[in-house]
Amino acid sequence: MLFCKDTRKEEAKAMVPFSGPCRQALFVRREKRFLVLTLMDGKETWIHSNNTGSMLGLTRPSSTILASYSDNPKRKLCWTQEAIFCEAAGCFVGVNTSLPNRMLVQAFLAGALDFAEGYETLRTETTRKKSRFDALLEGEGLPRLWVECKNVTMVEDDVAMFPDAKSERGKKHLEELMDVVACGERAAMFYLVQRTDACCFGPAECIDEDYARLFWQAEAMGVEIHPYVARVTPKGVHLAQRLPLAYCTK
C-alpha cells in the first residue's frame, strides 16, 4: 500500500488507535503461542495473540490484559491481545507485533520521524530481490530508504532489548539490510519499545548472541538504528521520545 504526505489534509497524529473497543481481562495462561486464556467479566475467554516471542516477564497469572474486539465473522476468536500491564514497570506493555508497522506509517504521515525528513512516499510490503521489506520510503533527490519494523517488550536494568527469544528471522532481516547499504541505498531498523520505563536500547545478547553480533555489525556498516518509545493506553498507542543506543551492551 502506498502512503503519501499531503500537507493539505488535517494534521496527522503519531498515534495508532486499537482496531476495536478494548476491554480489560485477567491473564490465566498462554497455549500454543497464539492462544491466551483470560478471565473476562468473570468468564474464561480465549483470545488471540500474534506475538511469537517469549514475552519474558509479562505472562504472569492475574496480570491485567487489554484486548481489542473484532466483529469479523471469518475470525475464530473475536478478541486480540494488545497489551499486558507490568507491575514492575508501572505501565501497559504493548505486545501486538503488527502495531510497529502501523505506527511507522502514522508517524511518517505526521512528520514525526527525523530520519524520514524529506521523503514523500511510504510503500508497505515492498519486495527487493527475493526479500520483502516492511516499508520503502522515497523522495525526490533522496536515496531509497528500506525499513524493517520490530516490536520491543523486554526491559532489563532500564535497557530496552530485542529479541526476547532467539530469532532466525530477525538475523535474516539484519543481513538483508546490510546488503541494501552495500548497494548504496539507505537501510534502517525501526524498533518500537511499547513501554515507558526504558532509558536506552540495545540488542539482547543474553538471549541471542548471534543477533547481537549481527546488530553491531550492521550498525557499524551503516544500517540505521531507530528505537522509539511508545505509550500504551486503553484507546491506542502514542509515539513518544527516541531512545539512545546502549553501547555498553556490546
CSV table of N, CA and C in Angstrom, one decimal, residues 17-75:
chain,number,residue,atom,x,y,z
A,17,PRO,N,-4.8,4.1,16.9
A,17,PRO,CA,-5.9,3.6,17.8
A,17,PRO,C,-6.0,2.1,17.6
A,18,PHE,N,-6.5,1.4,18.6
A,18,PHE,CA,-6.8,0.0,18.5
A,18,PHE,C,-7.9,-0.2,17.5
A,19,SER,N,-7.9,-1.4,16.9
A,19,SER,CA,-8.8,-1.7,15.8
A,19,SER,C,-10.3,-1.8,16.3
A,20,GLY,N,-10.5,-2.0,17.6
A,20,GLY,CA,-11.8,-2.0,18.1
A,20,GLY,C,-11.8,-1.7,19.6
A,21,PRO,N,-13.0,-1.6,20.2
A,21,PRO,CA,-13.1,-1.3,21.6
A,21,PRO,C,-12.3,-2.2,22.4
A,22,CYS,N,-11.6,-1.7,23.4
A,22,CYS,CA,-10.7,-2.5,24.3
A,22,CYS,C,-11.5,-2.9,25.6
A,23,ARG,N,-11.2,-4.1,26.1
A,23,ARG,CA,-11.7,-4.5,27.3
A,23,ARG,C,-10.6,-5.1,28.2
A,24,GLN,N,-10.7,-4.9,29.5
A,24,GLN,CA,-9.7,-5.5,30.4
A,24,GLN,C,-10.1,-6.9,30.7
A,25,ALA,N,-9.0,-7.7,30.9
A,25,ALA,CA,-9.2,-9.1,31.3
A,25,ALA,C,-8.0,-9.5,32.2
A,26,LEU,N,-8.1,-10.7,32.8
A,26,LEU,CA,-7.0,-11.2,33.6
A,26,LEU,C,-6.4,-12.3,32.9
A,27,PHE,N,-5.0,-12.3,32.9
A,27,PHE,CA,-4.3,-13.4,32.2
A,27,PHE,C,-4.3,-14.6,33.1
A,28,VAL,N,-4.6,-15.8,32.4
A,28,VAL,CA,-4.6,-17.1,33.1
A,28,VAL,C,-3.4,-17.9,32.6
A,29,ARG,N,-3.3,-18.2,31.3
A,29,ARG,CA,-2.2,-18.9,30.8
A,29,ARG,C,-2.1,-18.7,29.2
A,30,ARG,N,-1.0,-19.0,28.7
A,30,ARG,CA,-0.7,-19.0,27.2
A,30,ARG,C,-0.6,-20.4,26.7
A,31,GLU,N,-1.1,-20.7,25.6
A,31,GLU,CA,-1.0,-22.0,25.0
A,31,GLU,C,-0.7,-21.9,23.5
A,32,LYS,N,0.2,-22.8,23.0
A,32,LYS,CA,0.5,-22.9,21.6
A,32,LYS,C,0.8,-21.6,21.0
A,33,ARG,N,1.4,-20.7,21.8
A,33,ARG,CA,2.0,-19.4,21.4
A,33,ARG,C,0.9,-18.4,21.0
A,34,PHE,N,-0.1,-18.8,20.2
A,34,PHE,CA,-1.0,-17.8,19.7
A,34,PHE,C,-2.4,-17.8,20.5
A,35,LEU,N,-2.5,-18.6,21.5
A,35,LEU,CA,-3.7,-18.6,22.3
A,35,LEU,C,-3.5,-18.2,23.7
A,36,VAL,N,-4.3,-17.3,24.2
A,36,VAL,CA,-4.2,-16.9,25.6
A,36,VAL,C,-5.6,-17.0,26.3
A,37,LEU,N,-5.6,-17.8,27.4
A,37,LEU,CA,-6.8,-17.9,28.2
A,37,LEU,C,-6.8,-16.8,29.2
A,38,THR,N,-8.0,-16.1,29.3
A,38,THR,CA,-8.2,-15.0,30.2
A,38,THR,C,-9.5,-15.2,31.0
A,39,LEU,N,-9.6,-14.4,32.0
A,39,LEU,CA,-10.9,-14.2,32.7
A,39,LEU,C,-11.4,-12.8,32.3
A,40,MET,N,-12.5,-12.8,31.6
A,40,MET,CA,-13.1,-11.6,31.1
A,40,MET,C,-14.6,-11.5,31.7
A,41,ASP,N,-14.8,-10.5,32.5
A,41,ASP,CA,-16.1,-10.4,33.1
A,41,ASP,C,-16.5,-11.7,33.9
A,42,GLY,N,-15.4,-12.3,34.5
A,42,GLY,CA,-15.6,-13.4,35.3
A,42,GLY,C,-15.7,-14.7,34.6
A,43,LYS,N,-15.7,-14.7,33.2
A,43,LYS,CA,-15.8,-15.9,32.4
A,43,LYS,C,-14.5,-16.2,31.7
A,44,GLU,N,-14.2,-17.5,31.6
A,44,GLU,CA,-13.0,-17.9,30.8
A,44,GLU,C,-13.2,-17.6,29.4
A,45,THR,N,-12.2,-16.8,28.8
A,45,THR,CA,-12.4,-16.4,27.4
A,45,THR,C,-11.0,-16.5,26.7
A,46,TRP,N,-11.0,-17.2,25.6
A,46,TRP,CA,-9.8,-17.4,24.8
A,46,TRP,C,-9.6,-16.2,23.9
A,47,ILE,N,-8.4,-15.6,23.8
A,47,ILE,CA,-8.2,-14.5,22.9
A,47,ILE,C,-6.9,-14.8,22.1
A,48,HIS,N,-6.8,-14.2,20.9
A,48,HIS,CA,-5.7,-14.4,20.0
A,48,HIS,C,-4.5,-13.5,20.4
A,49,SER,N,-3.3,-14.1,20.3
A,49,SER,CA,-2.1,-13.3,20.4
A,49,SER,C,-1.2,-13.5,19.2
A,50,ASN,N,-0.7,-12.5,18.5
A,50,ASN,CA,0.1,-12.6,17.3
A,50,ASN,C,1.6,-12.5,17.7
A,51,ASN,N,1.9,-12.5,19.0
A,51,ASN,CA,3.3,-12.4,19.4
A,51,ASN,C,4.0,-13.7,19.5
A,52,THR,N,5.0,-13.9,18.7
A,52,THR,CA,5.8,-15.1,18.6
A,52,THR,C,6.9,-15.2,19.6
A,53,GLY,N,7.2,-14.1,20.3
A,53,GLY,CA,8.3,-14.0,21.3
A,53,GLY,C,7.9,-14.7,22.6
A,54,SER,N,8.8,-14.6,23.5
A,54,SER,CA,8.5,-15.2,24.8
A,54,SER,C,7.7,-14.3,25.7
A,55,MET,N,7.6,-13.0,25.4
A,55,MET,CA,7.0,-12.0,26.3
A,55,MET,C,7.6,-12.2,27.7
A,56,LEU,N,8.9,-12.3,27.8
A,56,LEU,CA,9.6,-12.6,29.0
A,56,LEU,C,9.2,-11.6,30.2
A,57,GLY,N,8.8,-12.2,31.3
A,57,GLY,CA,8.5,-11.4,32.5
A,57,GLY,C,7.1,-10.8,32.5
A,58,LEU,N,6.3,-11.0,31.4
A,58,LEU,CA,5.0,-10.4,31.3
A,58,LEU,C,3.8,-11.3,31.5
A,59,THR,N,4.0,-12.6,31.2
A,59,THR,CA,2.9,-13.6,31.3
A,59,THR,C,2.7,-14.1,32.7
A,60,ARG,N,2.3,-13.3,33.6
A,60,ARG,CA,2.1,-13.7,35.0
A,60,ARG,C,0.7,-13.8,35.3
A,61,PRO,N,0.3,-14.9,36.0
A,61,PRO,CA,-1.2,-15.1,36.3
A,61,PRO,C,-1.8,-13.9,37.0
A,62,SER,N,-3.0,-13.5,36.6
A,62,SER,CA,-3.8,-12.4,37.1
A,62,SER,C,-3.3,-11.0,36.6
A,63,SER,N,-2.3,-11.0,35.7
A,63,SER,CA,-1.9,-9.7,35.1
A,63,SER,C,-3.1,-9.2,34.3
A,64,THR,N,-3.2,-7.9,34.3
A,64,THR,CA,-4.3,-7.2,33.5
A,64,THR,C,-3.9,-7.1,32.0
A,65,ILE,N,-4.8,-7.6,31.2
A,65,ILE,CA,-4.6,-7.5,29.7
A,65,ILE,C,-5.6,-6.5,29.1
A,66,LEU,N,-5.1,-5.9,28.0
A,66,LEU,CA,-6.0,-5.1,27.2
A,66,LEU,C,-6.3,-6.0,25.9
A,67,ALA,N,-7.6,-6.2,25.6
A,67,ALA,CA,-7.9,-7.0,24.4
A,67,ALA,C,-8.9,-6.2,23.6
A,68,SER,N,-8.6,-6.1,22.3
A,68,SER,CA,-9.5,-5.4,21.3
A,68,SER,C,-10.5,-6.4,20.7
A,69,TYR,N,-11.6,-5.8,20.3
A,69,TYR,CA,-12.7,-6.7,19.7
A,69,TYR,C,-12.8,-6.5,18.2
A,70,SER,N,-13.1,-7.6,17.5
A,70,SER,CA,-13.3,-7.6,16.1
A,70,SER,C,-14.6,-8.3,15.8
A,71,ASP,N,-15.5,-7.8,15.0
A,71,ASP,CA,-16.7,-8.4,14.6
A,71,ASP,C,-16.6,-9.2,13.2
A,72,ASN,N,-15.3,-9.4,12.8
A,72,ASN,CA,-15.1,-10.1,11.6
A,72,ASN,C,-15.6,-11.5,11.7
A,73,PRO,N,-16.6,-12.0,10.9
A,73,PRO,CA,-17.2,-13.3,11.0
A,73,PRO,C,-16.2,-14.4,10.6
A,74,LYS,N,-15.1,-14.1,9.9
A,74,LYS,CA,-14.1,-15.1,9.5
A,74,LYS,C,-13.1,-15.4,10.6
A,75,ARG,N,-13.1,-14.6,11.6
A,75,ARG,CA,-12.2,-14.9,12.7
A,75,ARG,C,-12.7,-16.0,13.6
